[in-house]
PDB file of C-alpha atoms in Angstrom:
ATOM      1  CA  MET A   1       1.856 -32.983  26.678  1.00  0.00           C
ATOM      2  CA  GLN A   2       2.524 -33.600  22.971  1.00  0.00           C
ATOM      3  CA  HIS A   3      -1.015 -34.960  22.538  1.00  0.00           C
ATOM      4  CA  THR A   4      -2.450 -31.828  24.163  1.00  0.00           C
ATOM      5  CA  ARG A   5      -0.350 -29.585  21.922  1.00  0.00           C
ATOM      6  CA  TRP A   6      -1.585 -31.330  18.768  1.00  0.00           C
ATOM      7  CA  PHE A   7      -5.166 -31.137  19.962  1.00  0.00           C
ATOM      8  CA  ALA A   8      -4.836 -27.382  20.626  1.00  0.00           C
ATOM      9  CA  MET A   9      -3.261 -26.890  17.200  1.00  0.00           C
ATOM     10  CA  VAL A  10      -6.109 -28.667  15.398  1.00  0.00           C
ATOM     11  CA  ALA A  11      -8.750 -26.892  17.463  1.00  0.00           C
ATOM     12  CA  GLU A  12      -7.244 -23.461  16.822  1.00  0.00           C
ATOM     13  CA  THR A  13      -6.920 -24.198  13.112  1.00  0.00           C
ATOM     14  CA  LEU A  14     -10.607 -25.078  12.891  1.00  0.00           C
ATOM     15  CA  LEU A  15     -11.521 -22.073  15.022  1.00  0.00           C
ATOM     16  CA  ALA A  16      -9.532 -19.685  12.801  1.00  0.00           C
ATOM     17  CA  THR A  17     -11.296 -21.112   9.755  1.00  0.00           C
ATOM     18  CA  LEU A  18     -14.759 -20.712  11.290  1.00  0.00           C
ATOM     19  CA  VAL A  19     -14.031 -17.166  12.484  1.00  0.00           C
ATOM     20  CA  ALA A  20     -12.687 -16.122   9.080  1.00  0.00           C
ATOM     21  CA  VAL A  21     -15.669 -17.603   7.225  1.00  0.00           C
ATOM     22  CA  GLY A  22     -18.043 -15.875   9.638  1.00  0.00           C
ATOM     23  CA  LEU A  23     -16.316 -12.528   9.235  1.00  0.00           C
ATOM     24  CA  LEU A  24     -16.364 -12.829   5.450  1.00  0.00           C
ATOM     25  CA  ALA A  25     -20.041 -13.810   5.492  1.00  0.00           C
ATOM     26  CA  SER A  26     -20.867 -10.741   7.580  1.00  0.00           C
ATOM     27  CA  GLY A  27     -19.737  -8.574   4.662  1.00  0.00           C
ATOM     28  CA  SER A  28     -22.729  -9.841   2.675  1.00  0.00           C
ATOM     29  CA  LEU A  29     -25.247  -9.998   5.523  1.00  0.00           C
ATOM     30  CA  LEU A  30     -24.605  -6.648   7.227  1.00  0.00           C
ATOM     31  CA  PRO A  31     -24.675  -3.559   4.962  1.00  0.00           C
ATOM     32  CA  VAL A  32     -22.032  -1.338   6.592  1.00  0.00           C
ATOM     33  CA  LEU A  33     -20.752  -3.012   9.746  1.00  0.00           C
ATOM     34  CA  GLY A  34     -20.171  -6.251   7.869  1.00  0.00           C
ATOM     35  CA  VAL A  35     -17.689  -4.606   5.528  1.00  0.00           C
ATOM     36  CA  PHE A  36     -15.522  -3.536   8.465  1.00  0.00           C
ATOM     37  CA  LEU A  37     -15.888  -6.925  10.142  1.00  0.00           C
ATOM     38  CA  SER A  38     -14.806  -8.747   6.977  1.00  0.00           C
ATOM     39  CA  LEU A  39     -11.576  -6.732   6.985  1.00  0.00           C
ATOM     40  CA  LEU A  40     -10.626  -8.493  10.237  1.00  0.00           C
ATOM     41  CA  SER A  41     -10.537 -11.911   8.576  1.00  0.00           C
ATOM     42  CA  PRO A  42      -6.697 -12.060   8.173  1.00  0.00           C
ATOM     43  CA  LEU A  43      -6.064 -11.581  11.902  1.00  0.00           C
ATOM     44  CA  PRO A  44      -6.894 -15.128  13.109  1.00  0.00           C
ATOM     45  CA  PHE A  45      -4.394 -16.544  10.620  1.00  0.00           C
ATOM     46  CA  VAL A  46      -1.636 -14.183  11.723  1.00  0.00           C
ATOM     47  CA  LEU A  47      -2.183 -15.209  15.354  1.00  0.00           C
ATOM     48  CA  LEU A  48      -2.199 -18.857  14.290  1.00  0.00           C
ATOM     49  CA  ARG A  49       1.160 -18.369  12.529  1.00  0.00           C
ATOM     50  CA  LEU A  50       2.698 -16.755  15.580  1.00  0.00           C
ATOM     51  CA  ARG A  51       1.534 -19.620  17.797  1.00  0.00           C
ATOM     52  CA  HIS A  52       2.079 -22.709  15.642  1.00  0.00           C
ATOM     53  CA  GLY A  53       4.229 -21.835  12.630  1.00  0.00           C
ATOM     54  CA  PHE A  54       3.917 -21.496   8.893  1.00  0.00           C
ATOM     55  CA  PRO A  55       2.672 -25.025   7.997  1.00  0.00           C
ATOM     56  CA  VAL A  56      -0.354 -24.617  10.268  1.00  0.00           C
ATOM     57  CA  LEU A  57      -1.058 -21.208   8.729  1.00  0.00           C
ATOM     58  CA  SER A  58      -0.939 -22.732   5.238  1.00  0.00           C
ATOM     59  CA  LEU A  59      -3.283 -25.522   6.309  1.00  0.00           C
ATOM     60  CA  ALA A  60      -5.769 -23.046   7.800  1.00  0.00           C
ATOM     61  CA  LEU A  61      -5.743 -20.858   4.675  1.00  0.00           C
ATOM     62  CA  ALA A  62      -6.285 -23.880   2.432  1.00  0.00           C
ATOM     63  CA  LEU A  63      -9.101 -25.130   4.652  1.00  0.00           C
ATOM     64  CA  THR A  64     -10.786 -21.735   4.604  1.00  0.00           C
ATOM     65  CA  ALA A  65     -10.511 -21.483   0.823  1.00  0.00           C
ATOM     66  CA  LEU A  66     -12.013 -24.957   0.424  1.00  0.00           C
ATOM     67  CA  THR A  67     -14.828 -24.105   2.834  1.00  0.00           C
ATOM     68  CA  LEU A  68     -15.689 -20.943   0.910  1.00  0.00           C
ATOM     69  CA  ALA A  69     -15.526 -22.876  -2.359  1.00  0.00           C
ATOM     70  CA  GLY A  70     -17.926 -25.468  -0.949  1.00  0.00           C
ATOM     71  CA  LEU A  71     -20.343 -22.915   0.469  1.00  0.00           C
ATOM     72  CA  SER A  72     -20.301 -20.600  -2.526  1.00  0.00           C
ATOM     73  CA  SER A  73     -17.960 -21.193  -5.458  1.00  0.00           C
ATOM     74  CA  GLY A  74     -14.342 -21.828  -6.276  1.00  0.00           C
ATOM     75  CA  MET A  75     -14.056 -18.162  -7.198  1.00  0.00           C
ATOM     76  CA  GLN A  76     -14.799 -17.178  -3.597  1.00  0.00           C
ATOM     77  CA  GLY A  77     -11.985 -19.376  -2.325  1.00  0.00           C
ATOM     78  CA  MET A  78      -9.556 -17.908  -4.842  1.00  0.00           C
ATOM     79  CA  ALA A  79     -10.712 -14.387  -4.020  1.00  0.00           C
ATOM     80  CA  PHE A  80     -10.099 -14.998  -0.307  1.00  0.00           C
ATOM     81  CA  LEU A  81      -6.535 -16.176  -0.915  1.00  0.00           C
ATOM     82  CA  LEU A  82      -5.781 -13.192  -3.141  1.00  0.00           C
ATOM     83  CA  GLU A  83      -7.376 -10.511  -0.999  1.00  0.00           C
ATOM     84  CA  PHE A  84      -6.647 -11.725   2.534  1.00  0.00           C
ATOM     85  CA  GLY A  85      -4.558 -14.900   2.480  1.00  0.00           C
ATOM     86  CA  LEU A  86      -1.380 -13.456   1.004  1.00  0.00           C
ATOM     87  CA  PRO A  87      -1.465 -10.303   3.190  1.00  0.00           C
ATOM     88  CA  ALA A  88      -1.967 -12.493   6.277  1.00  0.00           C
ATOM     89  CA  MET A  89       1.125 -14.547   5.405  1.00  0.00           C
ATOM     90  CA  LEU A  90       3.239 -11.452   4.803  1.00  0.00           C
ATOM     91  CA  LEU A  91       2.013  -9.723   7.955  1.00  0.00           C
ATOM     92  CA  ALA A  92       2.732 -12.776  10.085  1.00  0.00           C
ATOM     93  CA  GLU A  93       6.256 -13.140   8.713  1.00  0.00           C
ATOM     94  CA  GLY A  94       6.935  -9.428   9.126  1.00  0.00           C
ATOM     95  CA  LEU A  95       5.831  -9.506  12.757  1.00  0.00           C
ATOM     96  CA  ARG A  96       7.910 -12.583  13.484  1.00  0.00           C
ATOM     97  CA  ARG A  97      11.030 -11.065  11.923  1.00  0.00           C
ATOM     98  CA  GLY A  98      10.509  -7.631  13.507  1.00  0.00           C
ATOM     99  CA  SER A  99      10.315  -5.743  10.191  1.00  0.00           C
ATOM    100  CA  ARG A 100      10.146  -1.953  10.190  1.00  0.00           C
ATOM    101  CA  PRO A 101       6.507  -0.802  10.548  1.00  0.00           C
ATOM    102  CA  GLU A 102       6.514   1.544   7.557  1.00  0.00           C
ATOM    103  CA  LEU A 103       7.942  -1.137   5.264  1.00  0.00           C
ATOM    104  CA  LEU A 104       5.645  -3.881   6.518  1.00  0.00           C
ATOM    105  CA  VAL A 105       2.453  -1.799   6.451  1.00  0.00           C
ATOM    106  CA  THR A 106       3.161  -0.389   2.991  1.00  0.00           C
ATOM    107  CA  THR A 107       3.899  -3.823   1.543  1.00  0.00           C
ATOM    108  CA  VAL A 108       0.765  -5.339   3.082  1.00  0.00           C
ATOM    109  CA  ALA A 109      -1.259  -2.379   1.758  1.00  0.00           C
ATOM    110  CA  VAL A 110       0.084  -3.006  -1.742  1.00  0.00           C
ATOM    111  CA  LEU A 111      -0.954  -6.663  -1.493  1.00  0.00           C
ATOM    112  CA  LEU A 112      -4.404  -5.726  -0.179  1.00  0.00           C
ATOM    113  CA  THR A 113      -4.904  -3.261  -3.018  1.00  0.00           C
ATOM    114  CA  LEU A 114      -3.665  -5.601  -5.747  1.00  0.00           C
ATOM    115  CA  GLY A 115      -5.631  -8.489  -4.254  1.00  0.00           C
ATOM    116  CA  GLY A 116      -8.817  -6.445  -4.147  1.00  0.00           C
ATOM    117  CA  MET A 117      -8.377  -5.317  -7.739  1.00  0.00           C
ATOM    118  CA  GLY A 118      -7.588  -8.872  -8.795  1.00  0.00           C
ATOM    119  CA  VAL A 119     -10.816 -10.058  -7.170  1.00  0.00           C
ATOM    120  CA  LEU A 120     -12.781  -7.424  -9.097  1.00  0.00           C
ATOM    121  CA  VAL A 121     -11.258  -8.602 -12.372  1.00  0.00           C
ATOM    122  CA  LEU A 122     -11.891 -12.268 -11.527  1.00  0.00           C
ATOM    123  CA  ALA A 123     -15.487 -11.576 -10.529  1.00  0.00           C
ATOM    124  CA  SER A 124     -16.210  -9.607 -13.692  1.00  0.00           C
ATOM    125  CA  GLY A 125     -14.599 -12.102 -16.063  1.00  0.00           C
ATOM    126  CA  ASP A 126     -13.511  -9.108 -18.174  1.00  0.00           C
ATOM    127  CA  TRP A 127      -9.873  -9.951 -18.889  1.00  0.00           C
ATOM    128  CA  ALA A 128      -9.250  -7.760 -21.944  1.00  0.00           C
ATOM    129  CA  PRO A 129      -9.220  -4.375 -20.206  1.00  0.00           C
ATOM    130  CA  PRO A 130      -8.806  -5.137 -16.460  1.00  0.00           C
ATOM    131  CA  LEU A 131      -9.172  -1.472 -15.520  1.00  0.00           C
ATOM    132  CA  ARG A 132     -12.748  -1.508 -16.814  1.00  0.00           C
ATOM    133  CA  ALA A 133     -13.891  -3.757 -13.945  1.00  0.00           C
ATOM    134  CA  ILE A 134     -12.079  -1.571 -11.430  1.00  0.00           C
ATOM    135  CA  GLY A 135     -13.674   1.539 -12.919  1.00  0.00           C
ATOM    136  CA  ARG A 136     -17.132  -0.033 -12.689  1.00  0.00           C
ATOM    137  CA  HIS A 137     -16.537  -0.800  -9.033  1.00  0.00           C
ATOM    138  CA  GLY A 138     -15.533   2.821  -8.455  1.00  0.00           C
ATOM    139  CA  GLU A 139     -18.733   3.955 -10.152  1.00  0.00           C
ATOM    140  CA  GLU A 140     -20.778   1.668  -7.913  1.00  0.00           C
ATOM    141  CA  ILE A 141     -19.126   3.108  -4.806  1.00  0.00           C
ATOM    142  CA  LEU A 142     -19.747   6.617  -6.110  1.00  0.00           C
ATOM    143  CA  ALA A 143     -23.423   5.831  -6.743  1.00  0.00           C
ATOM    144  CA  GLN A 144     -23.761   4.480  -3.195  1.00  0.00           C
ATOM    145  CA  MET A 145     -22.099   7.609  -1.795  1.00  0.00           C
ATOM    146  CA  GLU A 146     -24.453   9.852  -3.772  1.00  0.00           C
ATOM    147  CA  ALA A 147     -27.482   7.849  -2.612  1.00  0.00           C
ATOM    148  CA  PHE A 148     -26.323   8.123   0.985  1.00  0.00           C
ATOM    149  CA  GLY A 149     -25.720  11.856   0.517  1.00  0.00           C
ATOM    150  CA  ALA A 150     -29.227  12.247  -0.906  1.00  0.00           C
ATOM    151  CA  GLN A 151     -30.654  10.584   2.203  1.00  0.00           C
ATOM    152  CA  LEU A 152     -28.753  13.082   4.343  1.00  0.00           C
ATOM    153  CA  GLY A 153     -30.030  15.981   2.235  1.00  0.00           C
ATOM    154  CA  VAL A 154     -26.706  16.811   0.562  1.00  0.00           C
ATOM    155  CA  PRO A 155     -27.478  18.657  -2.702  1.00  0.00           C
ATOM    156  CA  GLY A 156     -26.349  17.350  -6.063  1.00  0.00           C
ATOM    157  CA  ASP A 157     -25.571  19.448  -9.097  1.00  0.00           C
ATOM    158  CA  GLY A 158     -27.265  22.752  -8.724  1.00  0.00           C
ATOM    159  CA  PRO A 159     -26.817  26.450  -8.226  1.00  0.00           C
ATOM    160  CA  GLY A 160     -25.441  26.113  -4.714  1.00  0.00           C
ATOM    161  CA  VAL A 161     -21.878  27.318  -4.207  1.00  0.00           C
ATOM    162  CA  LEU A 162     -19.576  25.167  -2.098  1.00  0.00           C
ATOM    163  CA  ALA A 163     -15.797  25.410  -1.747  1.00  0.00           C
ATOM    164  CA  GLY A 164     -15.659  28.099  -4.427  1.00  0.00           C
ATOM    165  CA  SER A 165     -17.167  25.911  -7.142  1.00  0.00           C
ATOM    166  CA  PRO A 166     -20.708  26.303  -8.471  1.00  0.00           C
ATOM    167  CA  THR A 167     -20.825  22.608  -9.323  1.00  0.00           C
ATOM    168  CA  PHE A 168     -18.809  21.120  -6.495  1.00  0.00           C
ATOM    169  CA  PRO A 169     -20.636  17.755  -6.476  1.00  0.00           C
ATOM    170  CA  ALA A 170     -19.775  17.249 -10.157  1.00  0.00           C
ATOM    171  CA  PHE A 171     -16.174  18.227  -9.437  1.00  0.00           C
ATOM    172  CA  LEU A 172     -16.137  15.824  -6.520  1.00  0.00           C
ATOM    173  CA  ARG A 173     -17.344  12.985  -8.725  1.00  0.00           C
ATOM    174  CA  LEU A 174     -14.630  13.733 -11.276  1.00  0.00           C
ATOM    175  CA  ALA A 175     -11.938  13.888  -8.585  1.00  0.00           C
ATOM    176  CA  PHE A 176     -13.145  10.591  -7.128  1.00  0.00           C
ATOM    177  CA  ARG A 177     -12.959   8.869 -10.512  1.00  0.00           C
ATOM    178  CA  VAL A 178      -9.458  10.185 -11.182  1.00  0.00           C
ATOM    179  CA  ALA A 179      -8.115   9.451  -7.696  1.00  0.00           C
ATOM    180  CA  PHE A 180      -9.887   6.112  -7.109  1.00  0.00           C
ATOM    181  CA  PRO A 181      -6.643   4.024  -7.345  1.00  0.00           C
ATOM    182  CA  ALA A 182      -4.888   6.195  -4.759  1.00  0.00           C
ATOM    183  CA  LEU A 183      -7.942   6.270  -2.482  1.00  0.00           C
ATOM    184  CA  SER A 184      -8.106   2.472  -2.640  1.00  0.00           C
ATOM    185  CA  PHE A 185      -4.449   2.237  -1.663  1.00  0.00           C
ATOM    186  CA  VAL A 186      -4.849   4.694   1.223  1.00  0.00           C
ATOM    187  CA  GLY A 187      -7.798   2.659   2.510  1.00  0.00           C
ATOM    188  CA  SER A 188      -5.627  -0.453   2.375  1.00  0.00           C
ATOM    189  CA  LEU A 189      -2.791   1.459   4.058  1.00  0.00           C
ATOM    190  CA  LEU A 190      -4.991   2.473   6.990  1.00  0.00           C
ATOM    191  CA  THR A 191      -6.336  -1.084   7.222  1.00  0.00           C
ATOM    192  CA  ALA A 192      -2.819  -2.562   7.290  1.00  0.00           C
ATOM    193  CA  GLY A 193      -1.760   0.017   9.884  1.00  0.00           C
ATOM    194  CA  GLY A 194      -4.718  -0.984  12.059  1.00  0.00           C
ATOM    195  CA  TYR A 195      -3.726  -4.641  11.696  1.00  0.00           C
ATOM    196  CA  LEU A 196      -0.201  -3.923  12.876  1.00  0.00           C
ATOM    197  CA  VAL A 197      -1.227  -1.793  15.865  1.00  0.00           C
ATOM    198  CA  LEU A 198      -3.764  -4.372  17.041  1.00  0.00           C
ATOM    199  CA  LEU A 199      -1.427  -7.335  16.559  1.00  0.00           C
ATOM    200  CA  ARG A 200       1.443  -5.598  18.339  1.00  0.00           C
ATOM    201  CA  ALA A 201      -0.876  -4.873  21.269  1.00  0.00           C
ATOM    202  CA  LEU A 202      -1.943  -8.533  21.412  1.00  0.00           C
ATOM    203  CA  THR A 203       1.679  -9.689  21.152  1.00  0.00           C
ATOM    204  CA  ARG A 204       2.677  -7.378  23.976  1.00  0.00           C
ATOM    205  CA  GLN A 205      -0.216  -8.614  26.131  1.00  0.00           C
ATOM    206  CA  TRP A 206       0.340 -12.348  25.508  1.00  0.00           C
ATOM    207  CA  THR A 207       4.033 -12.543  24.739  1.00  0.00           C
ATOM    208  CA  ALA A 208       4.567 -16.169  25.756  1.00  0.00           C
ATOM    209  CA  GLN A 209       1.556 -17.445  23.807  1.00  0.00           C
ATOM    210  CA  LEU A 210       2.366 -15.531  20.606  1.00  0.00           C
ATOM    211  CA  GLY A 211       5.937 -16.445  19.820  1.00  0.00           C
ATOM    212  CA  GLY A 212       7.721 -15.187  22.927  1.00  0.00           C
ATOM    213  CA  GLY A 213       9.081 -12.011  21.327  1.00  0.00           C
ATOM    214  CA  THR A 214       8.309  -8.546  22.685  1.00  0.00           C
ATOM    215  CA  PRO A 215       7.831  -6.009  19.868  1.00  0.00           C
ATOM    216  CA  GLU A 216       9.916  -2.862  19.909  1.00  0.00           C
ATOM    217  CA  PRO A 217       8.171   0.489  20.477  1.00  0.00           C
ATOM    218  CA  PHE A 218       6.154   1.500  17.421  1.00  0.00           C
ATOM    219  CA  ARG A 219       8.052   4.027  15.350  1.00  0.00           C
ATOM    220  CA  TRP A 220       6.982   5.056  11.843  1.00  0.00           C
ATOM    221  CA  GLU A 221       9.793   6.929  10.121  1.00  0.00           C
ATOM    222  CA  LEU A 222       9.765   7.454   6.357  1.00  0.00           C
ATOM    223  CA  PRO A 223      13.021   8.096   4.471  1.00  0.00           C
ATOM    224  CA  GLU A 224      13.872  11.762   4.014  1.00  0.00           C
ATOM    225  CA  VAL A 225      14.295  11.352   0.255  1.00  0.00           C
ATOM    226  CA  LEU A 226      10.529  10.796  -0.005  1.00  0.00           C
ATOM    227  CA  VAL A 227      10.091  14.560   0.334  1.00  0.00           C
ATOM    228  CA  TRP A 228      11.293  14.856  -3.260  1.00  0.00           C
ATOM    229  CA  ALA A 229       8.443  12.589  -4.317  1.00  0.00           C
ATOM    230  CA  VAL A 230       6.016  15.052  -2.704  1.00  0.00           C
ATOM    231  CA  ILE A 231       7.619  17.930  -4.609  1.00  0.00           C
ATOM    232  CA  ALA A 232       7.540  15.973  -7.876  1.00  0.00           C
ATOM    233  CA  ALA A 233       3.890  14.986  -7.382  1.00  0.00           C
ATOM    234  CA  GLY A 234       2.950  18.602  -6.682  1.00  0.00           C
ATOM    235  CA  ALA A 235       4.794  19.726  -9.812  1.00  0.00           C
ATOM    236  CA  LEU A 236       2.935  17.142 -11.909  1.00  0.00           C
ATOM    237  CA  TYR A 237      -0.394  18.313 -10.525  1.00  0.00           C
ATOM    238  CA  LEU A 238       0.420  21.947 -11.368  1.00  0.00           C
ATOM    239  CA  THR A 239       1.292  21.231 -15.019  1.00  0.00           C
ATOM    240  CA  GLY A 240      -2.299  21.790 -16.166  1.00  0.00           C
ATOM    241  CA  LEU A 241      -2.272  18.655 -18.360  1.00  0.00           C
ATOM    242  CA  SER A 242      -5.239  16.465 -17.436  1.00  0.00           C
ATOM    243  CA  ARG A 243      -3.530  13.068 -17.545  1.00  0.00           C
ATOM    244  CA  VAL A 244      -0.390  14.326 -15.869  1.00  0.00           C
ATOM    245  CA  GLN A 245      -2.513  16.047 -13.230  1.00  0.00           C
ATOM    246  CA  GLY A 246      -4.245  12.734 -12.571  1.00  0.00           C
ATOM    247  CA  VAL A 247      -0.906  11.038 -11.955  1.00  0.00           C
ATOM    248  CA  GLY A 248       0.195  13.864  -9.675  1.00  0.00           C
ATOM    249  CA  LEU A 249      -3.079  13.803  -7.724  1.00  0.00           C
ATOM    250  CA  ASN A 250      -2.847  10.059  -7.128  1.00  0.00           C
ATOM    251  CA  LEU A 251       0.766  10.331  -5.980  1.00  0.00           C
ATOM    252  CA  LEU A 252      -0.100  13.187  -3.622  1.00  0.00           C
ATOM    253  CA  ILE A 253      -2.952  11.229  -2.048  1.00  0.00           C
ATOM    254  CA  ILE A 254      -0.726   8.181  -1.529  1.00  0.00           C
ATOM    255  CA  LEU A 255       2.018  10.311   0.041  1.00  0.00           C
ATOM    256  CA  VAL A 256      -0.487  12.108   2.267  1.00  0.00           C
ATOM    257  CA  GLY A 257      -1.599   8.694   3.538  1.00  0.00           C
ATOM    258  CA  LEU A 258       1.984   7.682   4.297  1.00  0.00           C
ATOM    259  CA  TYR A 259       2.785  10.933   6.085  1.00  0.00           C
ATOM    260  CA  PHE A 260      -0.532  10.775   7.933  1.00  0.00           C
ATOM    261  CA  LEU A 261       0.627   7.556   9.601  1.00  0.00           C
ATOM    262  CA  GLN A 262       3.952   9.194  10.415  1.00  0.00           C
ATOM    263  CA  GLY A 263       2.074  12.116  11.961  1.00  0.00           C
ATOM    264  CA  LEU A 264       0.027   9.687  14.049  1.00  0.00           C
ATOM    265  CA  SER A 265       3.228   8.045  15.242  1.00  0.00           C
ATOM    266  CA  ILE A 266       4.609  11.438  16.288  1.00  0.00           C
ATOM    267  CA  ALA A 267       1.338  12.346  18.025  1.00  0.00           C
ATOM    268  CA  ALA A 268       1.375   9.052  19.943  1.00  0.00           C
ATOM    269  CA  PHE A 269       4.977   9.728  20.982  1.00  0.00           C
ATOM    270  CA  LEU A 270       4.121  13.226  22.216  1.00  0.00           C
ATOM    271  CA  PHE A 271       1.066  11.984  24.112  1.00  0.00           C
ATOM    272  CA  GLN A 272       3.236   9.417  25.850  1.00  0.00           C
ATOM    273  CA  ARG A 273       6.088  11.863  26.399  1.00  0.00           C
ATOM    274  CA  PHE A 274       3.890  14.426  28.148  1.00  0.00           C
ATOM    275  CA  GLN A 275       1.518  11.846  29.663  1.00  0.00           C
ATOM    276  CA  LEU A 276      -1.499  13.747  28.386  1.00  0.00           C
ATOM    277  CA  PRO A 277      -4.963  12.751  29.659  1.00  0.00           C
ATOM    278  CA  ARG A 278      -6.963  10.131  27.808  1.00  0.00           C
ATOM    279  CA  VAL A 279      -9.833  12.559  27.319  1.00  0.00           C
ATOM    280  CA  LEU A 280      -7.612  14.622  25.047  1.00  0.00           C
ATOM    281  CA  ALA A 281      -6.647  11.484  23.129  1.00  0.00           C
ATOM    282  CA  ALA A 282     -10.332  10.592  22.674  1.00  0.00           C
ATOM    283  CA  LEU A 283     -11.049  14.123  21.439  1.00  0.00           C
ATOM    284  CA  SER A 284      -8.181  13.836  18.953  1.00  0.00           C
ATOM    285  CA  VAL A 285      -9.586  10.572  17.589  1.00  0.00           C
ATOM    286  CA  PHE A 286     -13.016  12.217  17.251  1.00  0.00           C
ATOM    287  CA  LEU A 287     -11.501  15.086  15.262  1.00  0.00           C
ATOM    288  CA  LEU A 288      -9.621  12.657  13.040  1.00  0.00           C
ATOM    289  CA  LEU A 289     -12.845  10.839  12.215  1.00  0.00           C
ATOM    290  CA  PHE A 290     -15.189  13.777  11.711  1.00  0.00           C
ATOM    291  CA  HIS A 291     -13.125  16.858  10.850  1.00  0.00           C
ATOM    292  CA  PRO A 292     -11.835  16.935   7.252  1.00  0.00           C
ATOM    293  CA  VAL A 293      -8.948  19.312   7.967  1.00  0.00           C
ATOM    294  CA  PHE A 294      -7.485  17.552  10.995  1.00  0.00           C
ATOM    295  CA  PRO A 295      -6.087  14.526   9.073  1.00  0.00           C
ATOM    296  CA  LEU A 296      -4.293  16.948   6.718  1.00  0.00           C
ATOM    297  CA  LEU A 297      -2.752  18.698   9.727  1.00  0.00           C
ATOM    298  CA  VAL A 298      -1.537  15.352  11.065  1.00  0.00           C
ATOM    299  CA  ALA A 299      -0.054  14.514   7.652  1.00  0.00           C
ATOM    300  CA  GLY A 300       1.635  17.934   7.675  1.00  0.00           C
ATOM    301  CA  VAL A 301       3.223  17.131  11.028  1.00  0.00           C
ATOM    302  CA  GLY A 302       4.538  13.882   9.538  1.00  0.00           C
ATOM    303  CA  LEU A 303       5.971  15.718   6.533  1.00  0.00           C
ATOM    304  CA  PHE A 304       7.647  18.513   8.506  1.00  0.00           C
ATOM    305  CA  ASP A 305       9.210  15.962  10.839  1.00  0.00           C
ATOM    306  CA  VAL A 306      11.887  15.697   8.140  1.00  0.00           C
ATOM    307  CA  TRP A 307      13.111  19.215   9.062  1.00  0.00           C
ATOM    308  CA  PHE A 308      12.100  19.534  12.710  1.00  0.00           C
ATOM    309  CA  GLY A 309      12.615  15.999  14.040  1.00  0.00           C
ATOM    310  CA  PHE A 310       9.828  16.274  16.616  1.00  0.00           C
ATOM    311  CA  ARG A 311      10.793  13.016  18.314  1.00  0.00           C
ATOM    312  CA  HIS A 312      14.390  14.191  18.768  1.00  0.00           C
ATOM    313  CA  LEU A 313      13.645  17.596  20.283  1.00  0.00           C
ATOM    314  CA  SER A 314      14.460  18.170  23.928  1.00  0.00           C
ATOM    315  CA  PHE A 315      11.279  19.100  25.796  1.00  0.00           C
ATOM    316  CA  PRO A 316      11.017  20.198  29.424  1.00  0.00           C
ATOM    317  CA  LYS A 317       9.470  17.551  31.633  1.00  0.00           C
ATOM    318  CA  SER A 318       5.791  17.835  32.408  1.00  0.00           C
ATOM    319  CA  PRO A 319       4.669  18.192  36.052  1.00  0.00           C
ATOM    320  CA  ARG A 320       3.662  14.503  36.097  1.00  0.00           C
ATOM    321  CA  GLN A 321       7.211  13.466  35.175  1.00  0.00           C
ATOM    322  CA  THR A 322       8.990  15.522  37.837  1.00  0.00           C
TER     323      THR A 322
END
């Protein structure tokens, strides 16, 4: 039995390494899909930690870093540890200890953001002003977005009027440059939230194989005092001072991301409470992905939960529950 356990541990360690290297390689081989696949690379290590403990996780991360260093360069191995290794360790420990979702996801998002920015600085070799490398990366993303928009026939600067601005594309470029740090964090926040939802589902499905602990029902609940941060960020944005407005805009975007996840948690609770059909859930996901206003409405629900307490209201039972 002990021999079989050691064999399974070694096999799963090697498998996690191969899967992670393959997912990371897909980011370079596949233009769009590969980027999303590479974001899944921390998950095998989290599952490995839940099954076999922290030493095996450390061994797998070191093996993956050495493999990437051998296949590419030592910089790639270091970049992997910064961008995905540390978040995987934190996520695994948070799941094992049953940390609050909002605290765990936010902390992992901070690590993902800092790790990604650290990788950009390492790759550029420009240590004097680190923000220069990050700004160049933002410009590259913006250029790719504009090229993609040109393929779709979206106009650039011109006489067309959109959203009340005669030069909306130029305004959009400026807003993207100013808000790039916050947008990066929100992307990391959504990624970390997806990690947690998927891992909790796997843990619930294979409880005995993944540590033996059943996770509590998912509940995202931000502290009420955070509302004052929203008010302060809005006040900064309304000052009219360009630099102060930039700070306020970034804070607002970060807070909208946090309250968006709270709104999703409330929506999931209401769907379960009223046992709504799955078709309606699929339609809601479609609107979230393709309608620009719907995510703001969900974030608004998360914000106003401070005053209304949607999950504490007493609702009449639906016909399916009677």
